[in-house]
Tab-separated table of C-alpha atoms in Angstrom:
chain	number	residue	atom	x	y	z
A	1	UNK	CA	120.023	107.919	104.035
A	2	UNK	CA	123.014	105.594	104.832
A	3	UNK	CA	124.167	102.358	102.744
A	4	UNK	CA	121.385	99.888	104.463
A	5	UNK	CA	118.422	102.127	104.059
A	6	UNK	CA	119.625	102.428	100.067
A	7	UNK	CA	119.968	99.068	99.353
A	8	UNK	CA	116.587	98.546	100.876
A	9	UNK	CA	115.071	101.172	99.154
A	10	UNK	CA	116.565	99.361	96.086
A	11	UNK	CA	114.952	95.920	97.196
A	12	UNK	CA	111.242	97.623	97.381
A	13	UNK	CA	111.614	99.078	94.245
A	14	UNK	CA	112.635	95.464	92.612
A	15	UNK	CA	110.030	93.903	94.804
A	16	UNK	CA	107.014	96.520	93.779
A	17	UNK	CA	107.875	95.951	90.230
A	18	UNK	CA	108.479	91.859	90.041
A	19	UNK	CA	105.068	92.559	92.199
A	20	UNK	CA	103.320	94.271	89.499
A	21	UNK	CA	104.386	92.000	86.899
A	22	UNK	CA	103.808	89.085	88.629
A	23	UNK	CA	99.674	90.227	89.622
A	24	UNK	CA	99.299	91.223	86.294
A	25	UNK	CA	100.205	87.458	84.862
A	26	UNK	CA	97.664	86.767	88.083
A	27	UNK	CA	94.697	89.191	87.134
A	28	UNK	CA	94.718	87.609	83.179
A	29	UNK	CA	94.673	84.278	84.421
A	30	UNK	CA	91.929	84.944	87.062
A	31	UNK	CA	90.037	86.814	84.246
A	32	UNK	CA	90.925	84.950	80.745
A	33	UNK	CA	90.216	81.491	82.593
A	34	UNK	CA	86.445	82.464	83.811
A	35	UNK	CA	86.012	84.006	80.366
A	36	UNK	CA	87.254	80.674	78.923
A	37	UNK	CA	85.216	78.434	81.000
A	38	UNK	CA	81.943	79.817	80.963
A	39	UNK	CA	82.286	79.736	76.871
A	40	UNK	CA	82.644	76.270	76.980
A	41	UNK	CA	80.242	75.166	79.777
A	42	UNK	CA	78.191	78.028	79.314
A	43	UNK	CA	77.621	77.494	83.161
A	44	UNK	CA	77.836	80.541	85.270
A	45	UNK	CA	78.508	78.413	88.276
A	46	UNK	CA	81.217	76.316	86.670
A	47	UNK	CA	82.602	79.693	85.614
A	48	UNK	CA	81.921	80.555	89.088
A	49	UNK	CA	84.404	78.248	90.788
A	50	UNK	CA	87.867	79.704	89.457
A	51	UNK	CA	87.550	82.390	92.231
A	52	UNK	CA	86.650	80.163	94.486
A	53	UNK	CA	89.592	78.245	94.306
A	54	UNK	CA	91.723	81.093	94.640
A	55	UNK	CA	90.446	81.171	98.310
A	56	UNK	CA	90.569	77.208	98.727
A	57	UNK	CA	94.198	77.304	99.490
A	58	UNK	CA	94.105	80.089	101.896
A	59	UNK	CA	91.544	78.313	104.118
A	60	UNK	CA	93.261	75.453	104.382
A	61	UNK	CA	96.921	76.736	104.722
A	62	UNK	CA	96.214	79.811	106.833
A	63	UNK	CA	96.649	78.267	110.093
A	64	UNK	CA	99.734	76.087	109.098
A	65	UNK	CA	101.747	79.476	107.775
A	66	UNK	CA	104.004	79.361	111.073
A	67	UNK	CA	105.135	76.111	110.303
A	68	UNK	CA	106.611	76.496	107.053
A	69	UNK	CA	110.288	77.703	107.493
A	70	UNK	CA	112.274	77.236	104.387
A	71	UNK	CA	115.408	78.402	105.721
A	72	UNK	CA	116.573	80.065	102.508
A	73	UNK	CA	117.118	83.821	101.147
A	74	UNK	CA	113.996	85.573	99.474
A	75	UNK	CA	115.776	86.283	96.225
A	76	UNK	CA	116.022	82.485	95.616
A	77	UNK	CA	112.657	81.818	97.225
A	78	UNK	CA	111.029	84.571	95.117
A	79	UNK	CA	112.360	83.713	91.848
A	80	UNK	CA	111.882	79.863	92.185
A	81	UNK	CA	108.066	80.626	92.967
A	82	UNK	CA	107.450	82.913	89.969
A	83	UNK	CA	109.399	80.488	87.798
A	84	UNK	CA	107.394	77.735	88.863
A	85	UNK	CA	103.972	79.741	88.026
A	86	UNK	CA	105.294	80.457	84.439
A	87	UNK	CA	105.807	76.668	84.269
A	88	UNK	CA	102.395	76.274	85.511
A	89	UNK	CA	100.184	78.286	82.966
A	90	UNK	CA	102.668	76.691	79.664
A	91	UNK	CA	101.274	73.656	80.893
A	92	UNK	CA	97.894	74.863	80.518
A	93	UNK	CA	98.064	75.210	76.370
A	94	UNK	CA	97.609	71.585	76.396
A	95	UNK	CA	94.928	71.068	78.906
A	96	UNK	CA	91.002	71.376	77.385
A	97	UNK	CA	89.086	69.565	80.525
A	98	UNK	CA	87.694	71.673	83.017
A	99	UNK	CA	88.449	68.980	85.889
A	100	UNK	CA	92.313	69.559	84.766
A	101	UNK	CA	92.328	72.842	84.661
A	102	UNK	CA	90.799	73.417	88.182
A	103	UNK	CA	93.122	71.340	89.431
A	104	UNK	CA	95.906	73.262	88.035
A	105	UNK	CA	94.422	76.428	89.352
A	106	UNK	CA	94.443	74.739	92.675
A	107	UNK	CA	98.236	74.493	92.041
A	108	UNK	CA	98.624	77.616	91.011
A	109	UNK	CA	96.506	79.626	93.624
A	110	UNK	CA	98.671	77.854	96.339
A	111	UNK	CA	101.985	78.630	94.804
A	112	UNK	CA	100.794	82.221	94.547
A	113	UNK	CA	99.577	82.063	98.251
A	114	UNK	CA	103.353	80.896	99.356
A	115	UNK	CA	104.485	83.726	97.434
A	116	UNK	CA	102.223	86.280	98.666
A	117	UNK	CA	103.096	85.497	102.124
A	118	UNK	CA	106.592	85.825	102.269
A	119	UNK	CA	106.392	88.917	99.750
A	120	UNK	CA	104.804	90.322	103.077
A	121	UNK	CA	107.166	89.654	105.383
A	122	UNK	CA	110.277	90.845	103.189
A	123	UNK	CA	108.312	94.027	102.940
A	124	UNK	CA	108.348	94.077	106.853
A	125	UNK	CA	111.806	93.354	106.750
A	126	UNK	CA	112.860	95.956	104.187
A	127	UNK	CA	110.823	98.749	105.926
A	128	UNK	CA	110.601	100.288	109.649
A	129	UNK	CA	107.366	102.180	111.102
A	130	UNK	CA	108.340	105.821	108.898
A	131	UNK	CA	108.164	104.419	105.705
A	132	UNK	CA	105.739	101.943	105.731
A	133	UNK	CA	103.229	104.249	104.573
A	134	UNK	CA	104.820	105.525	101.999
A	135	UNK	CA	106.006	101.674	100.423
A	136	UNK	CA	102.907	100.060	101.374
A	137	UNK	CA	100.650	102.836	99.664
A	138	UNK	CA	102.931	102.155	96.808
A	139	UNK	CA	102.591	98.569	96.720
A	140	UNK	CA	98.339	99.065	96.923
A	141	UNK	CA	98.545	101.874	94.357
A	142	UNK	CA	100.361	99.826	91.884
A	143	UNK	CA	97.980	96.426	92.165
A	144	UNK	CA	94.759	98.367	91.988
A	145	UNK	CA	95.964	99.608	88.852
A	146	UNK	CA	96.485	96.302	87.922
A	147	UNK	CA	93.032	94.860	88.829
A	148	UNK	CA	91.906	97.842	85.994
A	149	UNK	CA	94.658	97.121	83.203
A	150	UNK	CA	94.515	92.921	83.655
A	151	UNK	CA	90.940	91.817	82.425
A	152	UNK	CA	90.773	94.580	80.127
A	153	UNK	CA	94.144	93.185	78.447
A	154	UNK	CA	92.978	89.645	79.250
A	155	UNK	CA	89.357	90.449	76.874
A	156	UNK	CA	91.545	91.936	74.142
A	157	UNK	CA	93.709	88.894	73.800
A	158	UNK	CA	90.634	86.586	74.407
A	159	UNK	CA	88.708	88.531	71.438
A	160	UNK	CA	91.750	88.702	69.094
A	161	UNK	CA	92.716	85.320	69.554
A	162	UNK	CA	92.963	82.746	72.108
A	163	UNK	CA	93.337	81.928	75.682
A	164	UNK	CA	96.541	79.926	74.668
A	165	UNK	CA	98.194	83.603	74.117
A	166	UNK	CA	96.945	84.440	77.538
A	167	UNK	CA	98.962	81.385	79.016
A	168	UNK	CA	102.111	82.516	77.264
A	169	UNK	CA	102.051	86.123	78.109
A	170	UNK	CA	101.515	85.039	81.958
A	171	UNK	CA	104.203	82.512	81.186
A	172	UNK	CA	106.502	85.776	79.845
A	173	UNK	CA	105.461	87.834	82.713
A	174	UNK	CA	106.243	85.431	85.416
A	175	UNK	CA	109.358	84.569	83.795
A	176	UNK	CA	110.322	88.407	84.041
A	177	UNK	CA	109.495	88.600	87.487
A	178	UNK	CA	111.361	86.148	88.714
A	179	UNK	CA	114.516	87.309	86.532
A	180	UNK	CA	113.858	90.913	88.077
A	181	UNK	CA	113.783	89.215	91.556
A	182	UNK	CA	117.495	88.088	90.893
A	183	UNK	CA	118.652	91.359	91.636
A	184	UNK	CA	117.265	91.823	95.272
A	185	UNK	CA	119.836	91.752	98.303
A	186	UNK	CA	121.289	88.601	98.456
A	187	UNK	CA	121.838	87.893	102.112
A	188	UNK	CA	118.218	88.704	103.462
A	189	UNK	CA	117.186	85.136	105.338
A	190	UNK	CA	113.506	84.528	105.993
A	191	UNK	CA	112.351	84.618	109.601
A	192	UNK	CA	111.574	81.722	111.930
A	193	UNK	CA	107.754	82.495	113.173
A	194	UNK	CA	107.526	82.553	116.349
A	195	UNK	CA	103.873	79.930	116.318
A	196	UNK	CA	103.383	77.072	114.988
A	197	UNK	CA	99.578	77.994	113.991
A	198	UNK	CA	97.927	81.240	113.811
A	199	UNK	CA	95.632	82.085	117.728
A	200	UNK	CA	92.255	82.502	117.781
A	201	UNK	CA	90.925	86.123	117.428
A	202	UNK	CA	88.778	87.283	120.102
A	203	UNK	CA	86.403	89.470	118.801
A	204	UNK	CA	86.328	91.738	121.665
A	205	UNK	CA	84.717	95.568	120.913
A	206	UNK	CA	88.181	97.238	121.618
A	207	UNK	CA	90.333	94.613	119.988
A	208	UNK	CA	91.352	93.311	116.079
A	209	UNK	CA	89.858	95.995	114.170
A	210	UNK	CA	92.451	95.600	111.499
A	211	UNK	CA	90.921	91.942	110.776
A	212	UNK	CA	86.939	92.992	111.888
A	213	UNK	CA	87.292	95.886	109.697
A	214	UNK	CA	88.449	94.309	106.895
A	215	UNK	CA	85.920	91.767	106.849
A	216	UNK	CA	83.238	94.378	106.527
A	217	UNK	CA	84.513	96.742	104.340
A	218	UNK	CA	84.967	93.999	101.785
A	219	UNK	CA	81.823	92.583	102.342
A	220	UNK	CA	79.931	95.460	102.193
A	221	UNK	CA	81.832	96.817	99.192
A	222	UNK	CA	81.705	93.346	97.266
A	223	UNK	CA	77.639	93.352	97.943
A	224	UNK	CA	77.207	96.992	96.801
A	225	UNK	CA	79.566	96.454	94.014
A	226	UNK	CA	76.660	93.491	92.268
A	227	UNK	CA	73.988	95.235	93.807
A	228	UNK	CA	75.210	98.083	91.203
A	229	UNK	CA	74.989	96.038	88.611
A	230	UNK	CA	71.656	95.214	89.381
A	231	UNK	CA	71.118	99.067	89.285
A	232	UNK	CA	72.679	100.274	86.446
A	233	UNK	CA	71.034	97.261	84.145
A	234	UNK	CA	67.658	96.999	85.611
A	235	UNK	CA	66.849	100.182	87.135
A	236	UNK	CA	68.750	102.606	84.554
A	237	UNK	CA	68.805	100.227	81.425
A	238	UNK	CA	72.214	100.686	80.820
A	239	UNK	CA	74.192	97.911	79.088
A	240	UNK	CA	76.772	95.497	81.315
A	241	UNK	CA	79.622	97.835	79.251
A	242	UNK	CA	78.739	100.452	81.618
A	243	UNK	CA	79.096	98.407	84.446
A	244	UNK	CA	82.342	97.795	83.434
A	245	UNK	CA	83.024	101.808	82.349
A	246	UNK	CA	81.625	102.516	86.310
A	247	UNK	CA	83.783	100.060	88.092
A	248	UNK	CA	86.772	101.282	86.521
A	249	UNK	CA	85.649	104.990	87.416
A	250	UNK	CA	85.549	103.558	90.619
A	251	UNK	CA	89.027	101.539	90.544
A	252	UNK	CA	90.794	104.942	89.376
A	253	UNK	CA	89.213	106.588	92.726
A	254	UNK	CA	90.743	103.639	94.847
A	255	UNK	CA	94.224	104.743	93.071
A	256	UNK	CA	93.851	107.893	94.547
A	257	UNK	CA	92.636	106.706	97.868
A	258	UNK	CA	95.772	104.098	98.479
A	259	UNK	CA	97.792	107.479	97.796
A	260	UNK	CA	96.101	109.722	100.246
A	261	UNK	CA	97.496	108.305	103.337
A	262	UNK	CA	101.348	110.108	101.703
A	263	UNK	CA	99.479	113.432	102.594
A	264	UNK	CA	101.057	114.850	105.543
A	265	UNK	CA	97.532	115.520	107.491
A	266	UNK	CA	96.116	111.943	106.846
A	267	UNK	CA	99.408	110.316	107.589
A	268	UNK	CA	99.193	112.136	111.163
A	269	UNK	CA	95.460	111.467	111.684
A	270	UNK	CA	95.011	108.324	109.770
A	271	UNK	CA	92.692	107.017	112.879
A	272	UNK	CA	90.007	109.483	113.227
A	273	UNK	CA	90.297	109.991	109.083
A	274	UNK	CA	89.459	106.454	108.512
A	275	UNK	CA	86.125	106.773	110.754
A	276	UNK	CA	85.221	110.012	108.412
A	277	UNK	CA	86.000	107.584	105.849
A	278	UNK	CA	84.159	105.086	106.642
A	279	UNK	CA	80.736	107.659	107.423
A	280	UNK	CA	81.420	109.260	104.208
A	281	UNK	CA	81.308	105.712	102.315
A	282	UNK	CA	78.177	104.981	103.918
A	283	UNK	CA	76.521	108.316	103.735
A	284	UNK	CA	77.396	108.443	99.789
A	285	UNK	CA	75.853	104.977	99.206
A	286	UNK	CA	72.591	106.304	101.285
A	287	UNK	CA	72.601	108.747	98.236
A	288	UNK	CA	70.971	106.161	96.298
A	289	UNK	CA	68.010	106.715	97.486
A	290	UNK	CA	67.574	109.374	95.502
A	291	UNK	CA	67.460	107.512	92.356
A	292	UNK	CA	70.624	108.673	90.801
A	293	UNK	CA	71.262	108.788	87.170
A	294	UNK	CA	74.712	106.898	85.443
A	295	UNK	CA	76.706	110.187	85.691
A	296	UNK	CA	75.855	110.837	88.887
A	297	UNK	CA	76.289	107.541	89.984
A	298	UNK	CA	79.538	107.339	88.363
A	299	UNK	CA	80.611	110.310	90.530
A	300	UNK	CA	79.189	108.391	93.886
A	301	UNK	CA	81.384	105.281	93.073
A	302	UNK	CA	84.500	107.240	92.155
A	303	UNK	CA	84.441	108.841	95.663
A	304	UNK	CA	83.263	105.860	97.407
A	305	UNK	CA	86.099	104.480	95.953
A	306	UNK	CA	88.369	106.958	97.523
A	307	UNK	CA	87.201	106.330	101.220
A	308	UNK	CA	87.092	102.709	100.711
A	309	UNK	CA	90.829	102.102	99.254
A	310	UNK	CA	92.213	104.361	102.036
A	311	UNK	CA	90.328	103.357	104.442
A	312	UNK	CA	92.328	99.373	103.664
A	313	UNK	CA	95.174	101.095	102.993
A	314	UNK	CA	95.190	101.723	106.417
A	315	UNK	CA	94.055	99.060	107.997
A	316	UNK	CA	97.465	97.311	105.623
A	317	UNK	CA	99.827	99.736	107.185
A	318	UNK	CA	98.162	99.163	110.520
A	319	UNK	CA	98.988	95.160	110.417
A	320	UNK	CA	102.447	95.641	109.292
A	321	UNK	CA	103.398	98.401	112.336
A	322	UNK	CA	101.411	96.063	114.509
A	323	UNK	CA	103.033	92.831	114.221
A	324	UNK	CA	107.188	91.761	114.569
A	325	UNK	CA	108.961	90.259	111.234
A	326	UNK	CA	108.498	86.734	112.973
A	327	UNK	CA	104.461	87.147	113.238
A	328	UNK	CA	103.701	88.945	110.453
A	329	UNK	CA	102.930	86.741	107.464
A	330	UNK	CA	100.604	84.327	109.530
A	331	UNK	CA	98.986	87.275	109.972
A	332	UNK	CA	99.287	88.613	106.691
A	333	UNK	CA	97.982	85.325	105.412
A	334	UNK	CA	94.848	85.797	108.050
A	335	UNK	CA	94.574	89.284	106.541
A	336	UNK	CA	94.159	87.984	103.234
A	337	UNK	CA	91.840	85.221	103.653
A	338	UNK	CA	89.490	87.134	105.625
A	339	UNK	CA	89.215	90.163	102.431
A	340	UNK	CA	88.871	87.411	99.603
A	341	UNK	CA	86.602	84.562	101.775
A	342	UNK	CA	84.438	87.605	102.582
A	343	UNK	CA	84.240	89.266	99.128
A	344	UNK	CA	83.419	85.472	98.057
A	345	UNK	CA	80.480	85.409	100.360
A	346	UNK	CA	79.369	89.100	99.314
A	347	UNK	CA	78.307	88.084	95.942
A	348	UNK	CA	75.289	85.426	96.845
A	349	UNK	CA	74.116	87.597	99.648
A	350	UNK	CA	73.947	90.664	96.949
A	351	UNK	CA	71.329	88.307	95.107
A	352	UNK	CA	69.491	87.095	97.652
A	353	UNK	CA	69.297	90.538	99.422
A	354	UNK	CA	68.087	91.909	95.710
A	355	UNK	CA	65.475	89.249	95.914
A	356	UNK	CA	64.074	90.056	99.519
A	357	UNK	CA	64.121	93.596	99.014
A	358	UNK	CA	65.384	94.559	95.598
A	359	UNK	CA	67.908	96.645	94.556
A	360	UNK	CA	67.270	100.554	96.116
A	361	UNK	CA	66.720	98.936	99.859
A	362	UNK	CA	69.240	96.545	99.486
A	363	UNK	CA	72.231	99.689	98.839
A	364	UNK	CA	70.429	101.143	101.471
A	365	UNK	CA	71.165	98.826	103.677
A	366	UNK	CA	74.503	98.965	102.518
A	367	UNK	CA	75.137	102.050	103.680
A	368	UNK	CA	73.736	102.108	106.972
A	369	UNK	CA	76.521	98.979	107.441
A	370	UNK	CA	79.421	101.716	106.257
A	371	UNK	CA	77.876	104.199	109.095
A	372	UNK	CA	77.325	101.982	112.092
A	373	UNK	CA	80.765	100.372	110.902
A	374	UNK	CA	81.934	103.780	111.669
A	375	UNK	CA	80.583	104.163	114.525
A	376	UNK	CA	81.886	101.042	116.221
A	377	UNK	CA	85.478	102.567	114.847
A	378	UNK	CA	84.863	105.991	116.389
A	379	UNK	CA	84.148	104.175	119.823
A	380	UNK	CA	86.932	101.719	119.287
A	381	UNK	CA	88.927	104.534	119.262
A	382	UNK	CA	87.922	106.184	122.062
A	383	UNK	CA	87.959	102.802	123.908
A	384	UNK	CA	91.600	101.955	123.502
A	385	UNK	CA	92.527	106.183	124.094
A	386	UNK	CA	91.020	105.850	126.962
A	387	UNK	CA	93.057	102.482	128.420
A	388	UNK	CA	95.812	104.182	126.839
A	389	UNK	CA	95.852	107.146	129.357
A	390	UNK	CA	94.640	105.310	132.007
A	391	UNK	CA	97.626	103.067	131.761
C-alpha cells in the first residue's frame, strides 16, 4: 500500500467513526423526540410527523444537490456541519412548543442532509472500485448497529430522566464528531458536479435497478416490518416488548448481511447472489402462512434480515462504482430519498392492507413482492448480459 492509499485508509477510518458518532446523536434525537412528543400531545399523528420531516428536506433539496458547490475542503465542511447540529439540539433545552420544535427539526434534518451528501462523495473520493466493498460494508455495518444501540439508549435516558439529557448527549456527540473530523486530510477539495439538477429516471426494464430496487425492498420491508407487529400482538398475544426483542433479532441479522458481501464468493457473484437474496426474502416471509410461533418467527426475521441488508448493501456499492466523484452525491441524495420517502409510505399502506385483508394475507402478499422482485432482477440481469455480449 503506498503513502496515498494510507492516508486514505486513515481518512475512512476517521470518517466511519465521526460517522458513527454523529448517527448515533441522530438515532436519539429521531427516537427521544417522538417519545417526547407523543407524551405531551398524546397524538400518534403529531408524534407521527418527526419522521416525516426528516424526509421534507430531501424532497425538496434533492434536485438542487448539483448546484450547491461550496468550494471548500471536507475537513472544514464536515466539522462546521456537526458543530452546527450540536448547536442545534442545546437550543432545544429551552424550547417546550411543538410548532418550535418541528421547526428546529426541519433545521436540523437539512443540516444533516448537507452532511450526508458530501459524506458520500468523500467516501467516493477516498475509495476506488477494490475497496469499496470492503469500506462501504463497513460504513452499513457500523449504522445498523446504531439504529439497535440509539433508541434503546435514547428510552433509558428518557425513563431515568429527561429529554433535556438527550439534547446534551447529542450536543456531546456531535461536538466529538466534528473534533474527530479535524484530523482528516487536509487538502481534499469537494467536487464541482457536473448538473445543475438531478435527470429524470427512466424506468426502463433493463435500466436503474439500483434506485427501482431500492424503492421496493424498503417498501416491502417497512410494510412487513408493521404488519409484524400486527402479528406478534394480535395474532400471538405477545406484548409490544417483543416487538421490540424481534426487530432487534432482526437488526443483528442485517449486521451480518452488510458483512457478507467481504466473503470472497459473494464479492465475485454479488449479481446473481442478490436475486437468491431477494427469492429467499420472499420465500421466508411466504413461511407465514404457516402460522409461526414467536421463536420461530424470530428465526424468519433474523434471516430475512440477512438477505435484505445485503441485498442494499449491494445495491450501495453498486451506486458508488456506477457513478464519477462529480455525479455521485446527487445521486446519493436520490438514493436516499427514494429508501426513506418509501419506508414513509410503507407504514399507512401496512394498515390499510391489514384492514382489507388482515394480517396473514397481507405478509403474504409481501412475499410474493420479494419473489417477483426477484424475478424482474434475474431477467434484468440477463437483459443487460445479453447487450453486453452483443456489444
Amino acid at each position: 500500500m503506498n503513502t496515498t492509499q494510507d492516508m486514505y485508509e486513515k481518512d475512512f477510518k476517521i470518517l466511519l467513526i465521526s460517522d458513527i458518532i454523529s448517527s448515533f446523536g441522530s438515532s436519539l434525537t429521531a427516537t427521544a423526540l417522538t417519545i417526547y412528543i407523543f407524551s405531551i400531545s398524546n397524538n400518534l399523528l403529531t408524534a407521527s410527523l418527526f419522521p416525516f420531516f426528516t424526509v421534507l428536506p430531501k424532497v425538496v433539496l434533492t434536485p438542487f444537490v448539483g448546484k450547491f458547490n461550496f468550494g471548500v475542503s471536507y475537513r472544514k465542511y464536515f466539522s462546521t456541519f456537526e458543530m452546527i447540529l450540536g448547536l442545534i439540539m442545546l437550543n432545544l433545552i429551552w424550547i417546550n412548543s411543538i410548532p418550535l420544535l418541528l421547526i428546529f427539526y426541519i433545521v436540523f434534518s437539512t443540516v444533516f442532509f448537507f452532511l450526508e451528501i458530501y459524506r458520500a462523495e468523500f467516501l467516493k473520493v477516498i475509495c476506488n472500485d477494490d475497496n469499496i466493498h470492503r469500506r462501504q460494508s463497513l460504513s452499513r455495518t457500523f449504522n445498523t448497529a446504531v439504529t439497535v444501540v440509539g433508541p434503546v439508549t435514547a428510552g433509558i435516558i428518557l425513563e431515568k430522566t429527561n429529554v433535556n439529557f438527550v439534547y446534551i448527549t447529542d450536543f456531546i456527540t456531535y461536538i466529538i464528531a466534528g473534533i474527530l473530523i479535524l484530523f482528516i486530510s487536509k487538502d481534499l477539495k469537494m467536487k464541482k458536479s457536473k448538473h445543475s439538477k438531478i435527470k429524470k429516471i427512466k424506468f426502463k426494464f433493463e435500466n436503474n435497478y439500483i434506485f427501482i430496487g431500492s424503492v421496493f425492498i424498503t417498501f416491502l420491508g417497512g410494510t412487513t416490518s408493521l404488519l409484524t407487529l400486527s402479528y406478534i400482538i394480535y395474532f400471538l398475544n405477545q406484548s409490544s416488548a417483543s416487538y421490540g426483542m424481534i426487530m432487534t433479532n432482526m437488526s443483528m441479522g442485517s449486521v451480518l448481511g452488510s458483512l457478507a458481501i467481504n466473503i470472497p464468493f459473494f464479492k465475485k457473484h454479488k449479481n446473481s447472489t442478490t436475486s437468491i437474496a431477494i427469492l429467499f426474502s420472499g420465500l421466508i416471509i411466504l413461511s407465514v402462512i404457516f402460522k409461526p410461533g414467536y421463536i420461530l418467527l424470530n428465526f424468519i426475521l433474523f434471516i430475512s434480515g440477512i438477505f435484505s441488508s445485503y441485498t442494499m448493501t449491494v445495491l450501495a456499492i453498486a451506486l458508488y462504482i456506477k457513478y464519477s466523484v462529480e455525479e455521485i452525491k446527487e445521486k446519493y441524495a436520490l438514493f436516499s430519498l427514494l429508501i426513506d420517502s418509501s419506508t414513509a409510505v410503507s407504514k399507512p399502506f401496512a394498515g390499510v392492507i391489514e384492514k382489507y385483508f388482515g394480517v396473514i394475507t397481507s405478509l403474504i402478499i409481501m412475499g410474493t413482492g420479494f419473489v417477483l422482485l426477484s424475478v424482474y432482477k434475474m431477467l434484468n440481469s440477463l437483459i443487460l448480459n445479453i447487450k453486453k455480449n452483443a456489444a
